[in-house]
Short mmCIF file of C-alpha atoms and ligand atoms in Angstrom, two decimals:
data_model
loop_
_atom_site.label_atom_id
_atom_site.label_comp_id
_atom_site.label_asym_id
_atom_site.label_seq_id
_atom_site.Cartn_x
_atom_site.Cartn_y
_atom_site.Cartn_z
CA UNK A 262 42.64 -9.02 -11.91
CA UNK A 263 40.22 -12.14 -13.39
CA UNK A 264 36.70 -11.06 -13.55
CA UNK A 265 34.50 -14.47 -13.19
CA UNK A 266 32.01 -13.16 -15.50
CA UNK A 267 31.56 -10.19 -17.92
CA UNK A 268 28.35 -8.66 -19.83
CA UNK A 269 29.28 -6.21 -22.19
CA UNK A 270 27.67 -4.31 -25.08
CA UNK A 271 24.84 -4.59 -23.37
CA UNK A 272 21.87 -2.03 -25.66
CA UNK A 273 20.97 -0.34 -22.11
CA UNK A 274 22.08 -1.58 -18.97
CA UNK A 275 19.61 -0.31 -16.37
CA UNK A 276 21.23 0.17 -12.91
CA UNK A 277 18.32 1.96 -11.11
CA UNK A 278 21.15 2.94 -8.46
CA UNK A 279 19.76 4.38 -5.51
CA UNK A 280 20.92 4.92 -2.09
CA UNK A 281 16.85 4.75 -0.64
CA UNK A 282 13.48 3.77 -1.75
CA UNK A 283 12.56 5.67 -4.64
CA UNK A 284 9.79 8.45 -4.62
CA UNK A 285 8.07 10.89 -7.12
CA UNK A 286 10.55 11.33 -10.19
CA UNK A 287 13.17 9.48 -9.10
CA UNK A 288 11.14 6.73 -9.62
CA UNK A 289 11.71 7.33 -13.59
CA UNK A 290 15.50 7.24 -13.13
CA UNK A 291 16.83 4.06 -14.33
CA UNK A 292 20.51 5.09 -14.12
CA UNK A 293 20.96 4.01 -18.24
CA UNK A 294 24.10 3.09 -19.41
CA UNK A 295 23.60 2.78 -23.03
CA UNK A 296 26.16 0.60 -24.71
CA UNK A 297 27.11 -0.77 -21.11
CA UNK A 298 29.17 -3.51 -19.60
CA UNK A 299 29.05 -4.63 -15.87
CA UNK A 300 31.11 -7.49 -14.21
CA UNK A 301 31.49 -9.22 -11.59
CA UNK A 302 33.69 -10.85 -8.85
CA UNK A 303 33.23 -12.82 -5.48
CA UNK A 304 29.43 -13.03 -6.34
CA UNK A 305 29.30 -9.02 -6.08
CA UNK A 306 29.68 -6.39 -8.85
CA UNK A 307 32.46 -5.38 -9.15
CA UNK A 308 32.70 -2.86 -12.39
CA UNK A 309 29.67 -1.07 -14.21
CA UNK A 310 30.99 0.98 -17.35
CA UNK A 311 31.03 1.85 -20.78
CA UNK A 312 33.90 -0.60 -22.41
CA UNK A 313 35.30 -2.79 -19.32
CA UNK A 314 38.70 -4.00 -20.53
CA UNK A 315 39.35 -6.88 -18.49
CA UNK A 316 39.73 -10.80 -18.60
CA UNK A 317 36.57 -13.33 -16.90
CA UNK A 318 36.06 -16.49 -16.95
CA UNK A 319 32.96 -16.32 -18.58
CA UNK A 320 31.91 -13.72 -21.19
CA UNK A 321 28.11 -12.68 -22.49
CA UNK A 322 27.40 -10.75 -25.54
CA UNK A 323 24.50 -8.66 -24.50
CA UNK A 324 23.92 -7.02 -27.95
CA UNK A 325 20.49 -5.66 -28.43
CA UNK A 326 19.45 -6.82 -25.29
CA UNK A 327 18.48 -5.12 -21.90
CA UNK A 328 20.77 -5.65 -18.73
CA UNK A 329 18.73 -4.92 -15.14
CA UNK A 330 18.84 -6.15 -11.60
CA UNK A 331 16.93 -9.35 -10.58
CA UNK A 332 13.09 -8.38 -10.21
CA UNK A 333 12.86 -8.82 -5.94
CA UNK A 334 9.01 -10.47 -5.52
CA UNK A 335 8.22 -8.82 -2.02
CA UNK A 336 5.05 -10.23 -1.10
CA UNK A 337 3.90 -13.94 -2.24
CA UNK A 338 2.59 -16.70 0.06
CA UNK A 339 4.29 -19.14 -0.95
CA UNK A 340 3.84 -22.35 0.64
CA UNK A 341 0.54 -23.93 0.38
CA UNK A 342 -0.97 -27.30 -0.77
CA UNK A 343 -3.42 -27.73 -3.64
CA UNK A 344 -5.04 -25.04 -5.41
CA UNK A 345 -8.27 -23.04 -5.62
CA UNK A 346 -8.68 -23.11 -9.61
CA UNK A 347 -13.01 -24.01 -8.78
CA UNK A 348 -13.42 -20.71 -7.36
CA UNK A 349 -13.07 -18.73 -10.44
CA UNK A 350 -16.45 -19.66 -12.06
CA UNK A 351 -17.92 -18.48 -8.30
CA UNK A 352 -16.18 -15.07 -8.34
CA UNK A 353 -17.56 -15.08 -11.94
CA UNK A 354 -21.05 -15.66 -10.46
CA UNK A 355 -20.54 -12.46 -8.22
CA UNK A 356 -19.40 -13.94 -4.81
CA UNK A 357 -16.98 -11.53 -3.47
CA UNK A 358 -13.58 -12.21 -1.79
CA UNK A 359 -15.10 -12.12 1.65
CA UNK A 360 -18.54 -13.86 1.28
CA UNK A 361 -15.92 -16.80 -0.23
CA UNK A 362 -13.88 -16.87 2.87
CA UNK A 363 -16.86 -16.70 5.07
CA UNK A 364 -18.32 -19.51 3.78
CA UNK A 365 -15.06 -21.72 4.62
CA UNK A 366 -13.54 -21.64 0.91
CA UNK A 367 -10.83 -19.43 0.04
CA UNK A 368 -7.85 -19.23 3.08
CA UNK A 369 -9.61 -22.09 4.98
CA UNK A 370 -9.98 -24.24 2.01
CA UNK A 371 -5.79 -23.95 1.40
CA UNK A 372 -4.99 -24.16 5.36
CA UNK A 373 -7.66 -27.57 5.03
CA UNK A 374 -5.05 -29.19 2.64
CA UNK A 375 -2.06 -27.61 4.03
CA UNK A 376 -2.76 -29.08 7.69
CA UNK A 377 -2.47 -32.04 5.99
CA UNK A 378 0.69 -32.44 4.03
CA UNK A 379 4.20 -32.74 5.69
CA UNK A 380 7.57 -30.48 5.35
CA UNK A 381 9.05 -32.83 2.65
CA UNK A 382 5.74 -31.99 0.25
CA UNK A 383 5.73 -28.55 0.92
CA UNK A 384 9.58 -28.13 0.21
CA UNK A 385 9.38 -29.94 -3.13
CA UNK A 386 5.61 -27.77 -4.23
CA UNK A 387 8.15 -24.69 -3.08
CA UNK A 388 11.16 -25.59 -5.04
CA UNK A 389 9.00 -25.92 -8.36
CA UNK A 390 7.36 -22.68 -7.87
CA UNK A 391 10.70 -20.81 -7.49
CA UNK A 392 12.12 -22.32 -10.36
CA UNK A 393 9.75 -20.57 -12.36
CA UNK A 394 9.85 -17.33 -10.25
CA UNK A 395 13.55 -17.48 -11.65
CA UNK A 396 12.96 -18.81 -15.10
CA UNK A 397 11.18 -15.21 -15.27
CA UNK A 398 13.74 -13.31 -13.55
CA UNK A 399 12.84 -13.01 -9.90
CA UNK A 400 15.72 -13.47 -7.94
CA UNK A 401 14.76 -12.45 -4.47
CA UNK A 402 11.63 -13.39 -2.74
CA UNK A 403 9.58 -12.51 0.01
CA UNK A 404 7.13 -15.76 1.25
CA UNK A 405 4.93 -15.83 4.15
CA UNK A 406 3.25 -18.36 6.18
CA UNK A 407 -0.41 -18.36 6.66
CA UNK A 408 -2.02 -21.65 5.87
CA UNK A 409 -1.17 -23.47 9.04
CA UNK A 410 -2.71 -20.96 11.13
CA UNK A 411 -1.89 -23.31 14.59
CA UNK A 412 1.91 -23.44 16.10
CA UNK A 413 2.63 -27.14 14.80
CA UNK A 414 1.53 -25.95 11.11
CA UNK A 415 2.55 -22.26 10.98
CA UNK A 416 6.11 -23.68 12.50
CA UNK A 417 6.11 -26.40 9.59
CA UNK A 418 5.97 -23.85 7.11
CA UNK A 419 8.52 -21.75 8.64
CA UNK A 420 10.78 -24.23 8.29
CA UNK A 421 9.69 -24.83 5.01
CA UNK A 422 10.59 -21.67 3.61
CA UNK A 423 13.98 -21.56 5.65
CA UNK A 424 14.63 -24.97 3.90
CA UNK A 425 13.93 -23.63 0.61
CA UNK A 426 16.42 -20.52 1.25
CA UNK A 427 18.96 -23.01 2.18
CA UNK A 428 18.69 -25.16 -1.43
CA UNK A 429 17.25 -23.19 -4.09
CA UNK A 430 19.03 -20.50 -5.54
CA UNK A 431 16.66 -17.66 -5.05
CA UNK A 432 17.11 -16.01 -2.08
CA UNK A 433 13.82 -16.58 -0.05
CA UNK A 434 13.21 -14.24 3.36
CA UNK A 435 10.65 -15.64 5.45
CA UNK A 436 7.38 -13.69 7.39
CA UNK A 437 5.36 -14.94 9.69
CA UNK A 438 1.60 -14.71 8.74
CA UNK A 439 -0.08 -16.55 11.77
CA UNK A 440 -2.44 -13.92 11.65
CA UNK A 441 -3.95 -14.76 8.07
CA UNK A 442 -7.39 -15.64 9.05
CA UNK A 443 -9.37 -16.39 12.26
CA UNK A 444 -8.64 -20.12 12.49
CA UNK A 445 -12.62 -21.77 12.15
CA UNK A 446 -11.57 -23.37 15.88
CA UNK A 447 -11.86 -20.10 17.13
CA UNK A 448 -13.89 -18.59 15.05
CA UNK A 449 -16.26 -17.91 18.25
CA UNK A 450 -13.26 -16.12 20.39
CA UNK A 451 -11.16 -14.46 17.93
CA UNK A 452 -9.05 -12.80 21.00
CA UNK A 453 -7.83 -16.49 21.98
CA UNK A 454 -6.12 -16.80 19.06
CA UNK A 455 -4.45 -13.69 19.01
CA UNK A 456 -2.91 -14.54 22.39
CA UNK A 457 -2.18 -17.95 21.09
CA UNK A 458 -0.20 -16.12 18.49
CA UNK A 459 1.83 -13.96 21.00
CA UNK A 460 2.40 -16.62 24.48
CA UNK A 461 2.97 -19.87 22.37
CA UNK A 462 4.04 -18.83 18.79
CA UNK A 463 5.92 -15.88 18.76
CA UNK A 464 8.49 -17.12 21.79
CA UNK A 465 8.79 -20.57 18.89
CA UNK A 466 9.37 -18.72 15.61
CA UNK A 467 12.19 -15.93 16.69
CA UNK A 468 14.93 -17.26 14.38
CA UNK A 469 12.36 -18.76 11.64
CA UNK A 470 11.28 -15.61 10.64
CA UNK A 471 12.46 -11.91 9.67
CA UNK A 472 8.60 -9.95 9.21
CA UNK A 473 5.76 -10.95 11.04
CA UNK A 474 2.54 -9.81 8.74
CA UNK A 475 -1.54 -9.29 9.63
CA UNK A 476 -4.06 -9.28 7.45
CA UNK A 477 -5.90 -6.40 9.13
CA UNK A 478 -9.66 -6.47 7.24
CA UNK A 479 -13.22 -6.55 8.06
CA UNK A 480 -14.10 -9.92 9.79
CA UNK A 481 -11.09 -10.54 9.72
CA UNK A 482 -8.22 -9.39 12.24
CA UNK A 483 -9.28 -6.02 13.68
CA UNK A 484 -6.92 -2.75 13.87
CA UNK A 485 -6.74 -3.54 17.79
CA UNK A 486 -5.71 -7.08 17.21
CA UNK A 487 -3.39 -6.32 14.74
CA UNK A 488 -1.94 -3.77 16.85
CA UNK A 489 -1.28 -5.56 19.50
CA UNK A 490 0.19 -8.79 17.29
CA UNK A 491 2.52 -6.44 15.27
CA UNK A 492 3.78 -4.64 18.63
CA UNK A 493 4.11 -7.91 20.55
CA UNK A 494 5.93 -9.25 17.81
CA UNK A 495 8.77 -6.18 17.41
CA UNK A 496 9.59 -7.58 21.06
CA UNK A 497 10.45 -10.98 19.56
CA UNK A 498 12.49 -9.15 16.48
CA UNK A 499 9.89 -9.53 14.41
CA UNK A 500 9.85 -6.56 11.94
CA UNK A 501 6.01 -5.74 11.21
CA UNK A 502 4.21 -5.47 7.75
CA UNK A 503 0.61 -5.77 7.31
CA UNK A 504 -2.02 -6.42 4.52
CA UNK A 505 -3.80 -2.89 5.21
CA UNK A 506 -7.01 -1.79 3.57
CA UNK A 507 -7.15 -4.22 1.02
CA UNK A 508 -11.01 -4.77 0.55
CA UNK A 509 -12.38 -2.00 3.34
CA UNK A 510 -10.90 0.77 4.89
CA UNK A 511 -10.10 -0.01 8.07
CA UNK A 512 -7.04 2.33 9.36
CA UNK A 513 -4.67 0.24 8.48
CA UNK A 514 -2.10 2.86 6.25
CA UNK A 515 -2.67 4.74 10.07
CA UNK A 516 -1.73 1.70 11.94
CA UNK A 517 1.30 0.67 9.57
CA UNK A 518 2.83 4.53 10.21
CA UNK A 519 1.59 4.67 13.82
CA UNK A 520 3.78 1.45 14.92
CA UNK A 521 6.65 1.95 12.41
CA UNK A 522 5.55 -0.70 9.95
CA UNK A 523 8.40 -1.41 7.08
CA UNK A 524 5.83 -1.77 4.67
CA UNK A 525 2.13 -1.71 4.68
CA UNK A 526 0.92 -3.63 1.31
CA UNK A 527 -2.46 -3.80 -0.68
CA UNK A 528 -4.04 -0.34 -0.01
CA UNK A 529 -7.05 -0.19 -2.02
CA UNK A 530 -9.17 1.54 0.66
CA UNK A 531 -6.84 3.77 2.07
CA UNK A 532 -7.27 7.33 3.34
CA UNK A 533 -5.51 10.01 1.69
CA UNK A 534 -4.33 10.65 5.42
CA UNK A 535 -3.14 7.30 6.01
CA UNK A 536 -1.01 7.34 2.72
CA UNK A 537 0.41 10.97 3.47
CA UNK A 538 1.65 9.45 6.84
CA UNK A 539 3.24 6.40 5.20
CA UNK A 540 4.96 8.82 2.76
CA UNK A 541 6.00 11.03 5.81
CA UNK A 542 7.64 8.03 7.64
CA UNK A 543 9.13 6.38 4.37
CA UNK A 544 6.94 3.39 4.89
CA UNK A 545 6.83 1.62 1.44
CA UNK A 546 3.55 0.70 0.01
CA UNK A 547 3.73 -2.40 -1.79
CA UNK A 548 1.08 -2.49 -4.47
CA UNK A 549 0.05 -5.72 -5.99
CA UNK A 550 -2.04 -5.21 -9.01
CA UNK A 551 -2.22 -9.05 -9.66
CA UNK A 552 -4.40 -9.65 -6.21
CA UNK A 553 -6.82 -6.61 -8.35
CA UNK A 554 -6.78 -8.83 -11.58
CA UNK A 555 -7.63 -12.04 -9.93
CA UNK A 556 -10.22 -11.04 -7.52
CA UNK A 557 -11.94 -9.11 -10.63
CA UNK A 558 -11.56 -5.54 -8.05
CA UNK A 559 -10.11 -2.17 -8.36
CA UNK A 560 -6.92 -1.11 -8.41
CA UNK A 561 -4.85 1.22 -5.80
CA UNK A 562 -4.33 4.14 -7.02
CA UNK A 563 -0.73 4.22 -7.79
CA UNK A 564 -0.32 7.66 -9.59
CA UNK A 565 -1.82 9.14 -6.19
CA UNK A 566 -0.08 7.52 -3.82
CA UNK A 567 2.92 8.67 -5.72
CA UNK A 568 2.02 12.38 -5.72
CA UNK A 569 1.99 12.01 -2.27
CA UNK A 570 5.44 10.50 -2.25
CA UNK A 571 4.68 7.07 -1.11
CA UNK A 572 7.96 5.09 -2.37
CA UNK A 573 5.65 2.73 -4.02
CA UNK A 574 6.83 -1.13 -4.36
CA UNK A 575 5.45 -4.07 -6.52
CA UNK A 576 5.24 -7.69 -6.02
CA UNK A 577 2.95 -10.76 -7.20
CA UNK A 578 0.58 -11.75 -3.90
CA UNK A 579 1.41 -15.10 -5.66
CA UNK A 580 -1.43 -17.12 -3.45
CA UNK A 581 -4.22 -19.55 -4.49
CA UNK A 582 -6.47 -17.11 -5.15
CA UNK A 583 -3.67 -15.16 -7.43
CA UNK A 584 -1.42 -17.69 -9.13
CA UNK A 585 1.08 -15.30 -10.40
CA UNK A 586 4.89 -16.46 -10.34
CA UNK A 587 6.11 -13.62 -13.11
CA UNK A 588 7.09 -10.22 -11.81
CA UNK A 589 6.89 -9.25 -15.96
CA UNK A 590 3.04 -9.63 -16.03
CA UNK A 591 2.61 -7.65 -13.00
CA UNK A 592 4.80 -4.82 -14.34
CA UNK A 593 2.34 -5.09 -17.34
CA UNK A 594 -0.32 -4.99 -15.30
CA UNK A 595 1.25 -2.22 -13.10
CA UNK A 596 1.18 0.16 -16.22
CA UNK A 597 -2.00 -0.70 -17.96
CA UNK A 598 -3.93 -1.07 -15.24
CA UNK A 599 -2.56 1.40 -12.50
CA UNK A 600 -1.09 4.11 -14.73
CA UNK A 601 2.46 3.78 -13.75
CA UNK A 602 5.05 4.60 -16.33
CA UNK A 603 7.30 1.15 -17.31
CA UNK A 604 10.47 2.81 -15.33
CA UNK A 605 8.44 3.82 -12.33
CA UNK A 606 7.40 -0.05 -12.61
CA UNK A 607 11.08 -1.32 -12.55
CA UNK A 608 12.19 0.94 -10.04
CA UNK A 609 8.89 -0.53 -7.76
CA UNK A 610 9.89 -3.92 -8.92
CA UNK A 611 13.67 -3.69 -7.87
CA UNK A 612 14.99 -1.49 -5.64
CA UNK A 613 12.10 -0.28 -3.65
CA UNK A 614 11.26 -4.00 -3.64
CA UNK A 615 14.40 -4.80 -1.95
CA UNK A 616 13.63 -2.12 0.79
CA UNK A 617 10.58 -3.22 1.05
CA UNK A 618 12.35 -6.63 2.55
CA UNK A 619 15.28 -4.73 4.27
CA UNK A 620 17.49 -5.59 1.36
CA UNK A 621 17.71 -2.55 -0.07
CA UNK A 622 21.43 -2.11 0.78
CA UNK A 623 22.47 -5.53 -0.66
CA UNK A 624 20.03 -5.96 -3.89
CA UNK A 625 17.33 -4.29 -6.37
CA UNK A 626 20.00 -2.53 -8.29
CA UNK A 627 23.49 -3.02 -10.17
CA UNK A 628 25.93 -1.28 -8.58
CA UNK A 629 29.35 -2.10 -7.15
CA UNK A 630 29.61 -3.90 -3.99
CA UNK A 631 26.27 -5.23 -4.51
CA UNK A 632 25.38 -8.69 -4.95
CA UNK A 633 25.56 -9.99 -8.56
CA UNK A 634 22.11 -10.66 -9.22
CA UNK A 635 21.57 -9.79 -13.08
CA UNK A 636 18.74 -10.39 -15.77
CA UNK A 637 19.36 -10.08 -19.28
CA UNK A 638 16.14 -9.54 -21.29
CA UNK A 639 15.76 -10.44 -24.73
CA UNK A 640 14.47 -6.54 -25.65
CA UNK A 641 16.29 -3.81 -26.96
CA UNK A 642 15.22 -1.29 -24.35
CA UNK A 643 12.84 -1.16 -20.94
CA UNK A 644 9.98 0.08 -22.70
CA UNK A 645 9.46 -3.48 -24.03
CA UNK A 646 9.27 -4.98 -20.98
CA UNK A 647 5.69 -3.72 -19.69
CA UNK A 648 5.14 -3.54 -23.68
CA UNK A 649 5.97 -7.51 -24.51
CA UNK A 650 2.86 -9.06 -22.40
CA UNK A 651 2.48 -12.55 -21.03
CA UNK A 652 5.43 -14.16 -22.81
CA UNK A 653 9.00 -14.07 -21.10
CA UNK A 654 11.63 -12.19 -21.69
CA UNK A 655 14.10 -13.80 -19.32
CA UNK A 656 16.44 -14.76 -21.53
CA UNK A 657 19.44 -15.10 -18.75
CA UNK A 658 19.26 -14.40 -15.09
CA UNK A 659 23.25 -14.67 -12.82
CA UNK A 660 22.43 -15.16 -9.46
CA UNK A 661 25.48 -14.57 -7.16
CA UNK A 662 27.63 -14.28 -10.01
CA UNK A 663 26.53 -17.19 -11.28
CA UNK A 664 24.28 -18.21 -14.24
CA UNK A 665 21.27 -20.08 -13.06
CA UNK A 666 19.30 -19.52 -16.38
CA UNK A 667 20.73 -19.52 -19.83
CA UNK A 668 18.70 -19.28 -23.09
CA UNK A 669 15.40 -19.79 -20.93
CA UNK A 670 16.37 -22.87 -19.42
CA UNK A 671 17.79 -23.43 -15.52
CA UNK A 672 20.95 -24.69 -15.24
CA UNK A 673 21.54 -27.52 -12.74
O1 NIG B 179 -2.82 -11.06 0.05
N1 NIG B 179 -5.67 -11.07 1.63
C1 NIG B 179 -5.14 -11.98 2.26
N2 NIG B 179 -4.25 -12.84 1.84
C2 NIG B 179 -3.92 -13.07 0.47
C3 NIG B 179 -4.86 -14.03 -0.17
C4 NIG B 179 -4.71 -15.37 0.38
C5 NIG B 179 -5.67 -16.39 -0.16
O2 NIG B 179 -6.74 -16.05 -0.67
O3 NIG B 179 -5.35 -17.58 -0.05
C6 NIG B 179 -3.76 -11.77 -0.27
O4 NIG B 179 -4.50 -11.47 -1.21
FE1 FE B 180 -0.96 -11.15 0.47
#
């Protein structure tokens, strides 16, 4: 039997093999295979071993070099138009996320120039940015709308990121973030939006999207509103995550156990209660140091939250406010700035990043039967990856069973 592509003598091939999001010390277990060799058939795995004696079409020397499952991004927002680069000398002045927003920067500012662009724009902004989510490894990613924030724009966007699924080679699952901000048309009746969300959007966007999202916040969308979006939505399919507690505490760990949320993401605010709940219901909290970088503001408190057993997930927020497109820097930051050891920062990066986005069954680790989404780092063992900052490491990534990057570079 013809393999169609073999890695062997890989230094460490890191499967992370796990059957459910990680928590506590399984989050160090990186299923090693020292000296390993993995290969693959029908754009699956097909063998993980030791020596694998067996013909392929194409063959890698891995020697000296790290073997690991394609990083899975599960939160970015990543259509948008333009970019926000003028607001860095204001946060440097002291205004604060919020007082930003409020004054119609930040969210309103991107859904301004966003409005105003068509699909074809959008598509080919989208395409660039994944080609350098994969030139650094990501191979899976999670985007959500948000910047339309009325049905004809939020539905453009939709499509947008269904479009890029369809011709890029990073697998892209869409969420619908209609409830992003309080559109400035009704910033006066906050409620009429909500049900414009629910009678005239939800009923459009059924097989656009997989998630619907809220970002639940101070003057933003209350726990009420959010409530009732992320309930109205399950009735549509929509599986519900939500931006909880990210800059006050507002209930929203509570709310994301309460109505069965898959994952409930940012968490800087939260209760100790709230997080215990998540952890009780095997909610994943998806942590995403880069947002804490960019707006200059704690961090969550990942060692904590993984006492408590929250399975704990990574991604990059990659927004305007947080241009971040590598999954390496925000393992980096994940360990120097949250604490977390570099395997607990792979396993959040990988397979608890695939369950995070329901994928958990069919990516974030290399085992057989799985799909054949490999990276192959140019470091001798995973301690180097947090270690080796702000340069990448990507020396290879096989997407399908197919190499989309070789020696840094895509191939077209
Ligand atoms: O996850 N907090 C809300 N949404 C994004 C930021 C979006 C933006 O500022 O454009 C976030 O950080
Ligand atoms: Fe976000």
């Amino acid at each position: 039997m013809k393999a169609e592509l073999l890695i062997k003598n890989a230094a460490q091939v890191l499967t992370v093999k796990s059957r459910k999001a990680k928590v506590k010390d399984k989050l160090e277990e990186l299923g090693i295979i020292n000296d390993g060799a993995i290969a693959a058939r029908n754009s699956r795995i097909f063998r993980i071993d030791k020596k694998i004696k067996i013909d392929a079409k194409k063959t890698i020397d891995a020697s000296n070099k790290v073997v690991m499952p394609g990083f899975v991004d599960c939160h970015t927002h990543l259509v948008f138009s333009g970019s926000r680069e003028n607001e860095l000398k204001i946060k440097l002045e002291g205004k604060t996320y919020l007082e930003i927003l409020e004054s119609g920067g930040g969210i309103y500012a991107t859904v301004n120039k966003t409005r105003k662009v068509d699909r074809k724009e959008l598509v080919a902004l989208g395409l660039r940015r994944l080609d350098e989510m994969l030139l650094s490894g990501t191979t899976t990613v999670e985007a959500k709308t948000g910047y339309g924030l009325n049905p004809e724009d939020e539905i453009k966007c939709l499509k947008v990121i269904n479009e890029l699924n369809k011709r890029h080679a990073v697998d892209v699952v869409p969420t619908f973030l209609g409830a992003h901000a309080i559109p400035l048309e009704f910033k006066n009746s906050p409620d009429k939006y909500v049900d414009l969300i629910i009678r005239n959007m939800f009923p459009k966007i059924r097989n656009l999207a997989e998630f619907c999202d809220v970002f639940c916040e101070k003057n933003v969308f209350t726990i009420e509103q959010a409530r009732k979006i992320l309930d109205e939505g399950k009735k549509f399919g929509l599986k519900p995550k939500i931006h909880a507690d990210e800059i006050y505490w507002t209930g929203g760990a509570e709310l994301a156990s309460e109505i069965g949320c898959i994952s409930a993401d940012h968490l800087l605010e939260s209760s100790d209660r709230g997080i215990k709940k998540m952890a009780e219901k095997g909610i994943i909290g998806v942590l995403l140091p880069g947002t804490s970088f960019t707006t200059m503001e704690k961090y969550a408190d990942a060692r904590k939250y993984i006492d408590y057993g929250l399975p704990v997930a990574l991604g990059t927020d990659f927004n305007p406010n947080c241009w971040i497109l590598n999954m390496g820097f925000i393992i980096a930051l994940a360990c120097y700035s949250m604490r977390m050891t570099p395997a607990e920062a792979i396993s959040a990066s990988t397979i608890n990043a695939a369950f995070a986005i329901n994928r958990g069954k069919e990516i974030g680790s290399l085992e057989i039967g799985k799909k054949a989404d490999i990276l192959i780092l140019n470091v001798p063992n995973y301690e180097s990856i947090p270690y080796k900052i702000g340069m990448n490491i990507v020396d290879t990534v096989i997407k399908n069973g197919k190499v989309v990057v070789e020696n840094w570079r895509l191939r077209k």
